Amino acid sequence: MEIKEVSFSYHRKKKLLEQLSLTIPQGCTTAIIGPNGSGKSTLLGVLAANYAPSSGTVILDGQDLSRYKTREVARKLAVVHQHNTAPGDLTVEKLASFGRLPHRALLVPEREADREALEWALECTDLQDKRQKPLAELSGGERQRVWLALALTQKTPILFLDEPTTYLDIFYQYEMLDLIQRLGQEHSLTVVMVLHDINQAIHYSDHLIAMKDGQVVLEGAPEEIITAESVKSIYGVDVVVRKEQETGLYIIPVKKKKIESSKLRQKKIDKI
Amino acid sequence: MRAAGTTKRSLWSFAAVFGLLAAALLWSVLSGSLQVNLPELLQGLVTGTNDNVAIIRDLRLPRVIVAMFSGAALAVSGVIGISSGAGFVSLTMVTIFPALFFWMPLFAFLGGAFACLLVFSLSWKSGLQPLRLILVGIAVNATFTGLGQSFNYRGSYAVTMVNMATTSVFNLKTWEDVRIIVLYGSIGLILALLVSPWCNVLVLQDKTARNLGMHVSRVRIAVSAVAVLLAATATAIGGLIAFVGLLVPHIARLLVGSDHKVLIPFSALAGALLILVADTLGRTLLAPVEIPASIIMTVIGGPFLIFLLRKGEVNHGD
């Protein structure tokens, strides 16, 4: 996917996205990071054809995204939204089966391909035993997996996730991210996800896009673009960037005063 | 509530509402100023020799059928603020062009569509919230009811006809009314069942529905049109009855769950039961004085709405 000089705004005065141009590498996992209100989710919305850009074009498989039919888009890309609502008595299986809607007419009975896709999605998300359970009985982590299953059932080559780890505790956060990573690798999906946690973005993406004030400020491999300076310039937070054998590259936020008074100051000062 | 438990409860709920509807039907047909028993009634209907039964067939049966279809249509329509708009336009037509009386369902439909549009556009604020929808619906309802009532003070010959369209006394219903409401009502109910898979996806968020390849606004307009057809048909023939479209779907959802394939038929039965009971109570409670079914429904519906608001259930669109 490619976007060319895309701008987007709700109001005339404030532009949420300004003249954005970038390429989403195919078959890789791309993470979008940036402070609140930087336009991360808006960018995802434009990529997913939920928002029509006010100017510029989004190219999907060589064709302008706006020229696709809604149903065709739904066969090419699936989206897991940040906040989802559904009736509590809806069962896992029923909700996940909605993912077949782009592939069949409304009143046409299920085909073999529909059942296979559903089985595959439930298997991937480890929900086979819970298929008859209503959503109200699931844990937060399970519920998020159901929404992922819904997207997987669409069987699209592209998968978008808007902050897939919010509302989850750390166990489910990593469970979810591991699952997304595994799926992406096994089925060579193009995954684009908005993440808040920079460390998670570093660990779970091949390609990183950093946004600020509606513009892309940095783009590239996580190891290359994450530095104390770049994080400071994007978020305005002082961090220490470390790399260890066991953990890979990671950042830790630090308070400025603390650093100054710290004995470690001299060791790190060059980095900050 | 487990899925298995839900289906079991659905079955029981269906059985219960079916049984109650059958009982209410018998009670309604057999009670009133003319008393007959069931064998007499059946015999009379078949042979046509019993004068009392003939009167019941001409006066009471149409009323019972109209009440049931109105209730079913209103419950399934479930979209508020529409019935009032339908009432206003139909009585505009009656007052200004009495000859168009026969076309009432059509004009009521247009009025309903207008009110629906008004309610939706006024409630739309980056998505629809049930609470806002209800409050705007009540406001639009009040406006249209006020406009409608101002016709009553014109003192023209049309007043009696106007009253027929604004209050829902089911008396003086003829087999012609039955023919219209059964025809339009059945079409509406069948269409409602056909769009039920759409409704199941529409209860998810708009963005989710769109990412599943659905044209959300087109589908919403189509579904609303069916709702308007149902409400308009019921209102044109049965008059204005508030709260059925709010009360029945809510209780039905608690009993049979949110799958529209089940919810729609159940709401139809429950709505038919509710209005039939309200109308029969209204004409037998203080006989020979009649309390209109609409008044009984308002008395039940008002407190119910307050109860829902207090519980906060209408805030998050379950």
Coordinates of C-alpha atoms in Angstrom, one line a residue:
Chain A
M1 CA 0.0 0.0 0.0
E2 CA 1.1 3.5 -0.8
I3 CA -0.2 6.9 0.2
K4 CA 0.5 10.0 -1.8
E5 CA 0.3 13.5 -0.3
V6 CA -2.7 12.7 1.7
S7 CA -4.3 15.4 3.8
F8 CA -7.3 14.9 6.0
S9 CA -9.3 17.1 8.3
Y10 CA -12.7 17.3 10.1
H11 CA -12.6 21.0 10.3
R12 CA -11.2 23.5 7.8
K13 CA -8.8 25.0 10.2
K14 CA -7.1 22.1 11.8
K15 CA -5.6 19.5 9.6
L16 CA -5.3 16.1 11.2
L17 CA -3.0 14.7 8.4
E18 CA -0.9 17.0 6.3
Q19 CA 0.6 16.0 2.9
L20 CA 1.5 12.6 4.0
S21 CA 3.4 10.3 1.7
L22 CA 4.6 6.9 2.7
T23 CA 4.7 3.2 1.6
I24 CA 3.5 0.3 3.7
P25 CA 5.9 -2.6 3.0
Q26 CA 4.1 -5.7 1.8
G27 CA 4.2 -8.9 4.0
C28 CA 5.8 -7.0 6.9
T29 CA 4.5 -5.7 10.2
T30 CA 4.4 -2.0 10.4
A31 CA 3.8 -0.1 13.7
I32 CA 2.6 3.4 13.9
I33 CA 3.7 5.3 17.0
G34 CA 3.3 8.9 18.1
P35 CA 1.8 11.0 20.9
N36 CA -2.0 11.4 21.5
G37 CA -3.6 13.4 18.7
S38 CA -0.7 13.0 16.3
G39 CA -3.0 11.4 13.7
K40 CA -2.0 7.7 14.2
S41 CA -5.6 6.4 14.3
T42 CA -6.6 8.9 11.6
L43 CA -3.9 7.6 9.3
L44 CA -5.1 4.0 9.9
G45 CA -8.7 5.2 9.2
V46 CA -7.6 6.7 5.9
L47 CA -5.7 3.5 5.0
A48 CA -8.8 1.4 5.9
A49 CA -11.1 3.6 3.7
N50 CA -13.0 4.6 6.8
Y51 CA -12.1 8.2 6.1
A52 CA -11.9 9.7 2.6
P53 CA -8.8 11.9 2.4
S54 CA -9.6 15.5 1.6
S55 CA -6.7 15.5 -0.9
G56 CA -4.2 13.0 -2.1
T57 CA -4.6 9.3 -2.9
V58 CA -4.2 6.0 -1.2
I59 CA -3.1 3.2 -3.6
L60 CA -4.0 -0.4 -2.9
D61 CA -2.7 -3.0 -5.3
G62 CA -2.1 -0.4 -7.9
Q63 CA -5.5 1.2 -7.8
D64 CA -7.0 4.2 -6.0
L65 CA -8.6 3.0 -2.8
S66 CA -11.6 5.3 -3.2
R67 CA -12.5 3.6 -6.5
Y68 CA -13.0 0.2 -4.8
K69 CA -16.4 -0.9 -3.7
T70 CA -16.8 -1.2 0.0
R71 CA -17.2 -5.0 -0.3
E72 CA -14.0 -5.3 -2.4
V73 CA -12.1 -3.3 0.2
A74 CA -13.4 -5.7 2.8
R75 CA -11.9 -8.6 0.9
K76 CA -8.5 -6.9 0.8
L77 CA -8.1 -5.5 4.2
A78 CA -9.6 -6.3 7.7
V79 CA -9.5 -4.0 10.7
V80 CA -9.5 -4.6 14.4
H81 CA -10.7 -1.4 16.1
Q82 CA -9.6 -0.2 19.4
H83 CA -13.0 0.0 21.0
N84 CA -15.6 -2.5 19.9
T85 CA -19.2 -3.1 21.0
A86 CA -21.5 -6.0 20.4
P87 CA -24.5 -7.5 22.1
G88 CA -23.4 -9.5 25.1
D89 CA -25.4 -12.5 24.1
L90 CA -23.8 -12.8 20.7
T91 CA -21.7 -16.0 20.6
V92 CA -18.1 -16.2 19.6
E93 CA -18.8 -18.2 16.5
K94 CA -21.7 -16.0 15.4
L95 CA -19.6 -12.8 15.6
A96 CA -16.6 -14.3 13.9
S97 CA -18.8 -15.6 11.1
F98 CA -19.7 -12.0 10.2
G99 CA -16.2 -11.9 8.7
R100 CA -17.6 -13.9 5.7
L101 CA -20.1 -11.1 4.8
P102 CA -17.7 -9.5 2.2
H103 CA -17.5 -12.9 0.5
R104 CA -21.1 -14.0 0.1
A105 CA -24.4 -12.4 -0.7
L106 CA -26.6 -11.8 2.3
L107 CA -29.2 -14.5 1.8
V108 CA -27.0 -17.1 0.3
P109 CA -26.3 -20.1 2.5
E110 CA -22.8 -20.7 3.9
R111 CA -20.3 -22.5 1.6
E112 CA -17.4 -24.8 2.4
A113 CA -15.0 -21.9 2.1
D114 CA -16.9 -19.9 4.7
R115 CA -16.8 -22.7 7.2
E116 CA -13.1 -23.3 6.6
A117 CA -12.3 -19.7 7.1
L118 CA -14.2 -19.6 10.3
E119 CA -12.6 -22.7 11.6
W120 CA -9.2 -21.4 10.7
A121 CA -9.8 -18.1 12.4
L122 CA -11.1 -19.8 15.6
E123 CA -8.1 -22.1 15.6
C124 CA -5.6 -19.3 15.1
T125 CA -7.1 -17.4 18.0
D126 CA -7.5 -20.5 20.1
L127 CA -11.2 -20.0 20.5
Q128 CA -12.4 -23.3 19.3
D129 CA -13.6 -24.5 22.7
K130 CA -15.3 -21.2 23.4
R131 CA -17.2 -20.9 20.1
Q132 CA -20.7 -21.2 21.7
K133 CA -19.9 -18.8 24.5
P134 CA -21.6 -15.4 24.6
L135 CA -19.3 -12.5 24.5
A136 CA -20.5 -11.4 28.0
E137 CA -18.8 -14.4 29.5
L138 CA -15.4 -13.9 28.0
S139 CA -12.4 -12.2 29.6
G140 CA -11.0 -9.0 28.1
G141 CA -8.2 -10.9 26.4
E142 CA -10.6 -13.5 24.9
R143 CA -12.9 -10.8 23.7
Q144 CA -10.1 -9.0 21.9
R145 CA -9.2 -12.3 20.3
V146 CA -12.7 -12.7 19.1
W147 CA -12.5 -9.3 17.3
L148 CA -9.2 -10.5 15.8
A149 CA -10.9 -13.8 14.7
L150 CA -13.6 -11.7 13.0
A151 CA -10.9 -9.9 11.0
L152 CA -9.1 -13.1 10.2
T153 CA -12.3 -14.7 9.0
Q154 CA -12.3 -12.1 6.3
K155 CA -9.2 -13.9 4.9
T156 CA -7.6 -10.6 3.8
P157 CA -3.9 -10.2 2.9
I158 CA -3.8 -7.0 4.9
L159 CA -4.7 -6.6 8.6
F160 CA -5.0 -3.4 10.5
L161 CA -5.1 -3.1 14.2
D162 CA -5.8 0.1 16.2
E163 CA -4.1 -0.2 19.6
P164 CA -4.8 -3.9 19.9
T165 CA -3.4 -4.0 23.5
T166 CA -5.4 -1.2 25.2
Y167 CA -7.7 -2.4 27.9
L168 CA -5.6 -5.5 28.3
D169 CA -3.3 -6.4 31.2
I170 CA 0.3 -7.1 30.4
F171 CA -0.2 -10.9 30.1
Y172 CA -2.9 -10.5 27.5
Q173 CA -1.0 -7.7 25.8
Y174 CA 1.9 -9.9 25.0
E175 CA -0.3 -12.9 24.2
M176 CA -2.1 -10.7 21.6
L177 CA 1.1 -9.3 20.2
D178 CA 2.7 -12.8 19.9
L179 CA -0.4 -14.0 18.2
I180 CA -0.4 -11.2 15.7
Q181 CA 3.3 -11.7 15.0
R182 CA 2.9 -15.4 14.5
L183 CA 0.0 -15.0 12.2
G184 CA 1.8 -12.3 10.2
Q185 CA 4.8 -14.5 9.7
E186 CA 3.0 -17.7 9.0
H187 CA 0.6 -16.3 6.5
S188 CA 2.9 -13.5 5.3
L189 CA 0.2 -10.9 6.1
T190 CA 0.8 -7.2 5.7
V191 CA 0.1 -6.0 9.3
V192 CA -0.3 -2.4 10.2
M193 CA -0.9 -1.6 13.9
V194 CA -1.1 1.6 16.0
L195 CA 0.7 1.1 19.2
H196 CA 1.2 3.3 22.3
D197 CA 4.0 1.3 23.9
I198 CA 7.3 2.1 22.1
N199 CA 9.0 -1.0 23.4
Q200 CA 6.2 -3.2 22.0
A201 CA 6.4 -1.3 18.7
I202 CA 10.2 -2.0 18.6
H203 CA 9.8 -5.7 19.4
Y204 CA 6.9 -6.5 17.2
S205 CA 7.4 -4.5 14.0
D206 CA 9.7 -4.7 11.0
H207 CA 9.0 -1.2 10.0
L208 CA 8.2 1.8 12.2
I209 CA 6.4 5.0 11.4
A210 CA 6.6 7.8 13.9
M211 CA 4.0 10.6 13.7
K212 CA 3.7 14.0 15.2
D213 CA 1.2 16.8 14.5
G214 CA -0.3 15.0 11.5
Q215 CA 3.0 14.3 9.8
V216 CA 5.4 11.4 9.6
V217 CA 8.6 12.5 11.3
L218 CA 10.5 9.2 11.1
E219 CA 10.2 6.1 9.2
G220 CA 12.4 3.0 9.0
A221 CA 13.6 -0.1 10.9
P222 CA 13.0 0.3 14.7
E223 CA 16.6 -0.2 15.6
E224 CA 17.6 2.5 13.2
I225 CA 15.2 5.2 14.1
I226 CA 14.7 4.8 17.9
T227 CA 17.2 6.9 19.7
A228 CA 17.0 9.1 22.8
E229 CA 16.9 12.1 20.6
S230 CA 14.2 10.9 18.3
V231 CA 11.9 9.9 21.2
K232 CA 12.6 13.2 22.9
S233 CA 11.7 15.1 19.8
I234 CA 8.5 13.1 19.2
Y235 CA 7.1 12.7 22.7
G236 CA 9.1 15.3 24.6
V237 CA 10.2 12.6 27.1
D238 CA 13.7 11.9 28.2
V239 CA 14.6 8.2 27.8
V240 CA 17.5 5.9 28.0
V241 CA 17.9 3.6 25.1
R242 CA 19.6 0.3 25.8
K243 CA 20.3 -2.8 24.0
E244 CA 20.9 -6.1 25.6
Q245 CA 21.4 -9.6 24.4
E246 CA 18.3 -10.9 26.2
T247 CA 15.9 -8.1 25.5
G248 CA 17.0 -6.5 22.3
L249 CA 16.6 -2.7 22.0
Y250 CA 14.5 -1.0 24.6
I251 CA 13.8 2.4 26.1
I252 CA 13.1 3.5 29.6
P253 CA 11.7 6.9 30.4
V254 CA 13.6 8.9 33.0
K255 CA 12.9 12.0 34.9
K256 CA 15.4 14.7 34.1
K257 CA 16.0 15.7 37.7
K258 CA 16.6 12.1 38.7
I259 CA 19.2 11.7 36.0
E260 CA 21.0 14.8 37.0
S261 CA 21.2 13.7 40.6
S262 CA 22.0 10.1 39.7
K263 CA 25.4 8.6 39.9
L264 CA 24.7 7.0 36.6
R265 CA 24.6 10.4 35.0
Q266 CA 28.0 10.4 33.7
K267 CA 27.6 7.0 32.0
K268 CA 24.5 8.0 30.2
I269 CA 24.9 11.7 29.7
D270 CA 26.4 11.3 26.2
K271 CA 23.3 9.4 25.2
I272 CA 20.9 12.0 26.5
Chain B
M1 CA -26.5 -16.3 30.3
R2 CA -25.2 -19.2 28.3
A3 CA -26.0 -19.7 24.7
A4 CA -27.7 -23.0 25.4
G5 CA -29.7 -21.4 28.2
T6 CA -30.6 -18.6 25.9
T7 CA -32.1 -20.8 23.3
K8 CA -34.0 -22.7 25.9
R9 CA -35.3 -19.5 27.3
S10 CA -36.2 -18.3 23.8
L11 CA -38.3 -21.4 23.3
W12 CA -40.1 -21.0 26.6
S13 CA -40.6 -17.3 25.9
F14 CA -42.1 -18.1 22.4
A15 CA -44.3 -20.8 23.9
A16 CA -45.5 -18.4 26.6
V17 CA -46.2 -15.5 24.3
F18 CA -48.0 -17.7 21.8
G19 CA -50.1 -19.3 24.5
L20 CA -50.9 -15.9 26.0
L21 CA -51.8 -14.5 22.6
A22 CA -54.1 -17.4 21.9
A23 CA -55.8 -16.9 25.3
A24 CA -56.1 -13.1 24.9
L25 CA -57.6 -13.7 21.4
L26 CA -60.3 -15.9 22.8
W27 CA -60.9 -13.6 25.8
S28 CA -61.1 -10.6 23.5
V29 CA -63.5 -12.2 21.0
L30 CA -65.8 -13.7 23.6
S31 CA -66.1 -10.8 26.0
G32 CA -68.0 -7.6 25.6
S33 CA -71.6 -6.4 25.5
L34 CA -72.6 -9.4 23.4
Q35 CA -71.8 -12.7 25.1
V36 CA -71.5 -15.9 23.3
N37 CA -69.6 -19.1 24.1
L38 CA -66.9 -20.7 22.0
P39 CA -69.0 -23.5 20.4
E40 CA -71.7 -20.9 19.5
L41 CA -69.1 -18.6 18.0
L42 CA -67.4 -21.3 15.9
Q43 CA -70.8 -22.7 14.7
G44 CA -72.0 -19.2 14.0
L45 CA -69.0 -18.2 12.0
V46 CA -69.2 -21.3 9.9
T47 CA -73.0 -21.4 9.3
G48 CA -73.8 -17.7 9.6
T49 CA -77.1 -18.4 11.3
N50 CA -76.5 -16.8 14.6
D51 CA -77.3 -13.0 14.7
N52 CA -75.1 -12.3 17.7
V53 CA -72.2 -14.0 16.0
A54 CA -72.8 -12.0 12.9
I55 CA -72.6 -8.8 14.9
I56 CA -69.4 -10.0 16.5
R57 CA -68.0 -10.9 13.1
D58 CA -68.7 -7.5 11.7
L59 CA -67.8 -5.3 14.7
R60 CA -65.5 -7.2 17.1
L61 CA -63.4 -9.4 14.9
P62 CA -62.1 -6.6 12.7
R63 CA -61.2 -4.6 15.8
V64 CA -59.3 -7.6 17.3
I65 CA -57.4 -8.3 14.1
V66 CA -56.5 -4.6 13.6
A67 CA -55.3 -4.4 17.2
M68 CA -53.1 -7.4 16.8
F69 CA -51.6 -6.2 13.6
S70 CA -51.1 -2.7 14.9
G71 CA -49.3 -4.0 17.9
A72 CA -47.1 -6.4 15.8
A73 CA -46.3 -3.6 13.3
L74 CA -45.5 -1.0 15.9
A75 CA -43.4 -3.4 18.0
V76 CA -41.4 -4.5 15.0
S77 CA -41.0 -0.9 13.7
G78 CA -39.5 -0.1 17.1
V79 CA -38.4 3.3 15.8
I80 CA -39.9 6.1 17.8
G81 CA -41.0 9.4 16.7
I82 CA -42.3 7.9 13.5
S83 CA -45.8 7.1 14.5
S84 CA -46.5 10.7 15.4
G85 CA -45.3 12.0 12.0
A86 CA -47.4 9.4 10.3
G87 CA -50.4 10.7 12.3
F88 CA -49.8 14.3 11.4
V89 CA -49.5 13.8 7.7
S90 CA -52.5 11.5 7.4
L91 CA -54.7 13.9 9.2
T92 CA -53.4 16.8 7.1
M93 CA -54.6 14.8 4.1
V94 CA -58.0 14.0 5.8
T95 CA -58.6 17.7 6.6
I96 CA -57.5 19.2 3.3
F97 CA -58.4 16.4 0.9
P98 CA -61.0 14.1 2.4
A99 CA -61.2 12.2 -0.8
L100 CA -57.7 11.0 -0.3
F101 CA -58.7 9.1 2.8
F102 CA -58.3 5.8 1.1
W103 CA -54.7 6.6 0.4
M104 CA -53.9 7.2 4.0
P105 CA -51.3 4.5 4.4
L106 CA -49.3 6.1 1.6
F107 CA -49.4 9.6 3.0
A108 CA -48.8 8.3 6.5
F109 CA -45.8 6.6 5.1
L110 CA -44.4 9.8 3.7
G111 CA -45.1 11.6 7.0
G112 CA -43.4 8.8 8.9
A113 CA -40.4 8.9 6.6
F114 CA -40.2 12.7 7.2
A115 CA -40.4 12.3 11.0
C116 CA -37.9 9.4 10.8
L117 CA -35.5 11.6 8.8
L118 CA -36.0 14.4 11.3
V119 CA -35.3 12.1 14.3
F120 CA -32.3 10.5 12.8
S121 CA -30.7 13.7 11.5
L122 CA -31.3 15.5 14.8
S123 CA -29.9 12.6 16.8
W124 CA -26.9 12.1 14.6
K125 CA -23.8 13.3 16.3
S126 CA -20.9 11.1 15.1
G127 CA -23.0 8.0 15.6
L128 CA -26.4 7.2 17.0
Q129 CA -27.0 6.9 20.7
P130 CA -30.2 5.2 21.9
L131 CA -30.7 7.8 24.7
R132 CA -30.4 10.8 22.3
L133 CA -32.6 9.0 19.8
I134 CA -35.3 8.5 22.4
L135 CA -35.2 12.1 23.7
V136 CA -35.2 13.6 20.2
G137 CA -37.9 11.2 19.3
I138 CA -40.0 12.4 22.2
A139 CA -39.4 16.0 21.3
V140 CA -40.4 15.4 17.6
N141 CA -43.3 13.4 18.8
A142 CA -44.5 16.3 21.0
T143 CA -44.1 18.8 18.2
F144 CA -46.1 16.7 15.7
T145 CA -48.8 15.8 18.3
G146 CA -49.1 19.5 19.1
L147 CA -49.5 20.3 15.4
G148 CA -52.0 17.5 15.1
Q149 CA -54.0 18.6 18.0
S150 CA -54.3 22.2 16.6
F151 CA -56.4 20.7 13.9
N152 CA -59.0 19.8 16.5
Y153 CA -59.7 23.5 17.2
R154 CA -60.6 24.3 13.6
G155 CA -64.1 23.3 14.3
S156 CA -64.6 22.0 10.8
Y157 CA -66.6 19.0 9.7
A158 CA -63.3 17.0 9.6
V159 CA -63.0 16.9 13.4
T160 CA -64.6 13.5 13.8
M161 CA -62.3 12.0 11.2
V162 CA -59.4 13.8 12.7
N163 CA -60.1 12.2 16.0
M164 CA -60.2 8.8 14.5
A165 CA -56.7 9.3 13.2
T166 CA -55.2 10.7 16.4
T167 CA -56.6 8.5 19.1
S168 CA -56.4 4.8 18.8
V169 CA -59.9 3.6 19.6
F170 CA -60.1 0.4 17.7
N171 CA -63.9 0.5 17.5
L172 CA -65.7 1.0 14.2
K173 CA -63.0 -0.9 12.4
T174 CA -64.3 -2.7 9.3
W175 CA -63.1 -5.6 7.3
E176 CA -61.8 -3.0 4.8
D177 CA -59.4 -1.7 7.5
V178 CA -58.4 -5.3 8.2
R179 CA -57.7 -5.8 4.5
I180 CA -55.4 -2.8 4.4
I181 CA -53.5 -3.5 7.6
V182 CA -53.1 -7.2 6.9
L183 CA -51.8 -6.4 3.5
Y184 CA -49.4 -3.6 4.3
G185 CA -48.5 -5.1 7.7
S186 CA -47.6 -8.5 6.3
I187 CA -45.5 -6.9 3.6
G188 CA -43.7 -4.9 6.3
L189 CA -43.2 -7.9 8.6
I190 CA -41.8 -10.0 5.8
L191 CA -39.5 -7.2 4.8
A192 CA -38.4 -6.9 8.4
L193 CA -37.5 -10.5 8.5
L194 CA -35.6 -10.2 5.2
V195 CA -33.5 -7.4 6.6
S196 CA -32.8 -9.0 9.9
P197 CA -29.3 -10.2 8.9
W198 CA -28.5 -6.6 8.2
C199 CA -29.8 -5.5 11.6
N200 CA -27.5 -8.0 13.3
V201 CA -24.5 -6.3 11.7
L202 CA -25.9 -2.8 12.2
V203 CA -25.8 -3.3 16.0
L204 CA -22.0 -3.4 15.7
Q205 CA -20.4 -0.1 15.3
D206 CA -20.6 1.7 11.9
K207 CA -16.9 1.4 11.3
T208 CA -17.0 -2.3 12.0
A209 CA -19.9 -2.8 9.7
R210 CA -18.2 -0.8 7.0
N211 CA -15.0 -2.8 7.3
L212 CA -17.1 -5.9 6.7
G213 CA -18.1 -4.4 3.3
M214 CA -21.5 -3.0 4.3
H215 CA -22.8 0.3 2.9
V216 CA -23.9 1.4 6.3
S217 CA -25.9 4.5 5.4
R218 CA -27.7 2.7 2.5
V219 CA -28.5 -0.2 4.7
R220 CA -29.7 2.0 7.5
I221 CA -32.0 3.9 5.1
A222 CA -33.4 0.6 3.8
V223 CA -34.0 -0.7 7.3
S224 CA -35.6 2.6 8.4
A225 CA -37.9 2.5 5.4
V226 CA -39.2 -0.9 6.5
A227 CA -39.7 0.5 10.0
V228 CA -41.5 3.5 8.7
L229 CA -43.8 1.4 6.5
L230 CA -44.7 -0.7 9.6
A231 CA -45.3 2.2 11.9
A232 CA -47.1 4.2 9.3
T233 CA -49.5 1.3 8.4
A234 CA -50.2 0.7 12.1
T235 CA -50.8 4.4 12.7
A236 CA -52.9 5.1 9.7
I237 CA -55.3 2.3 10.6
G238 CA -55.0 1.9 14.3
G239 CA -54.1 5.5 15.3
L240 CA -51.3 6.7 17.5
I241 CA -50.0 4.4 20.2
A242 CA -46.9 5.4 22.0
F243 CA -44.2 3.3 23.6
V244 CA -45.0 0.0 22.0
G245 CA -41.9 0.3 19.8
L246 CA -39.8 1.1 22.9
L247 CA -41.3 -1.3 25.4
V248 CA -41.7 -4.5 23.5
P249 CA -38.3 -4.6 21.8
H250 CA -36.6 -4.0 25.1
I251 CA -38.3 -6.7 26.9
A252 CA -38.0 -9.0 24.0
R253 CA -34.3 -8.5 23.9
L254 CA -34.0 -9.5 27.5
L255 CA -36.1 -12.7 26.9
V256 CA -34.9 -14.0 23.5
G257 CA -31.6 -12.2 23.0
S258 CA -30.4 -9.9 20.3
D259 CA -30.5 -12.0 17.2
H260 CA -33.0 -10.2 15.0
K261 CA -34.1 -13.5 13.3
V262 CA -35.6 -14.4 16.6
L263 CA -36.2 -10.9 18.0
I264 CA -38.4 -9.7 15.1
P265 CA -41.0 -12.6 15.2
F266 CA -41.0 -12.5 19.0
S267 CA -41.5 -8.8 19.1
A268 CA -44.4 -9.1 16.6
L269 CA -46.2 -11.7 18.8
A270 CA -45.5 -9.7 22.0
G271 CA -46.6 -6.4 20.4
A272 CA -49.8 -8.1 19.2
L273 CA -50.4 -9.5 22.6
L274 CA -49.8 -6.2 24.3
I275 CA -52.1 -4.1 22.2
L276 CA -54.8 -6.7 22.1
V277 CA -54.8 -6.9 25.9
A278 CA -54.7 -3.1 26.2
D279 CA -57.6 -2.7 23.8
T280 CA -59.7 -5.5 25.4
L281 CA -59.1 -4.2 28.9
G282 CA -60.0 -0.7 27.6
R283 CA -63.4 -1.8 26.3
T284 CA -64.3 -4.2 29.1
L285 CA -62.9 -2.6 32.3
L286 CA -65.5 0.3 32.5
A287 CA -68.0 -0.9 29.9
P288 CA -69.9 0.7 28.3
V289 CA -67.3 3.5 28.6
E290 CA -64.2 2.8 26.5
I291 CA -60.6 3.7 27.5
P292 CA -58.5 4.0 24.3
A293 CA -55.7 1.5 24.0
S294 CA -53.3 4.5 23.4
I295 CA -54.1 5.9 26.9
I296 CA -53.5 2.5 28.6
M297 CA -50.2 2.3 26.7
T298 CA -49.1 5.8 27.7
V299 CA -49.9 4.9 31.4
I300 CA -47.7 1.8 31.1
G301 CA -45.1 3.3 28.9
G302 CA -44.2 6.5 30.7
P303 CA -43.0 4.8 33.9
F304 CA -41.2 2.2 31.9
L305 CA -39.2 4.8 30.1
I306 CA -38.3 6.4 33.4
F307 CA -37.3 3.0 34.7
L308 CA -35.0 2.5 31.7
L309 CA -33.4 5.9 32.1
R310 CA -32.8 5.3 35.8
K311 CA -31.2 2.0 35.0
G312 CA -29.1 3.6 32.4
E313 CA -29.8 0.8 30.0
V314 CA -30.6 3.0 27.1
N315 CA -27.3 4.8 27.4
H316 CA -25.2 2.1 25.9
G317 CA -26.8 0.6 22.9
D318 CA -26.7 -3.0 23.9

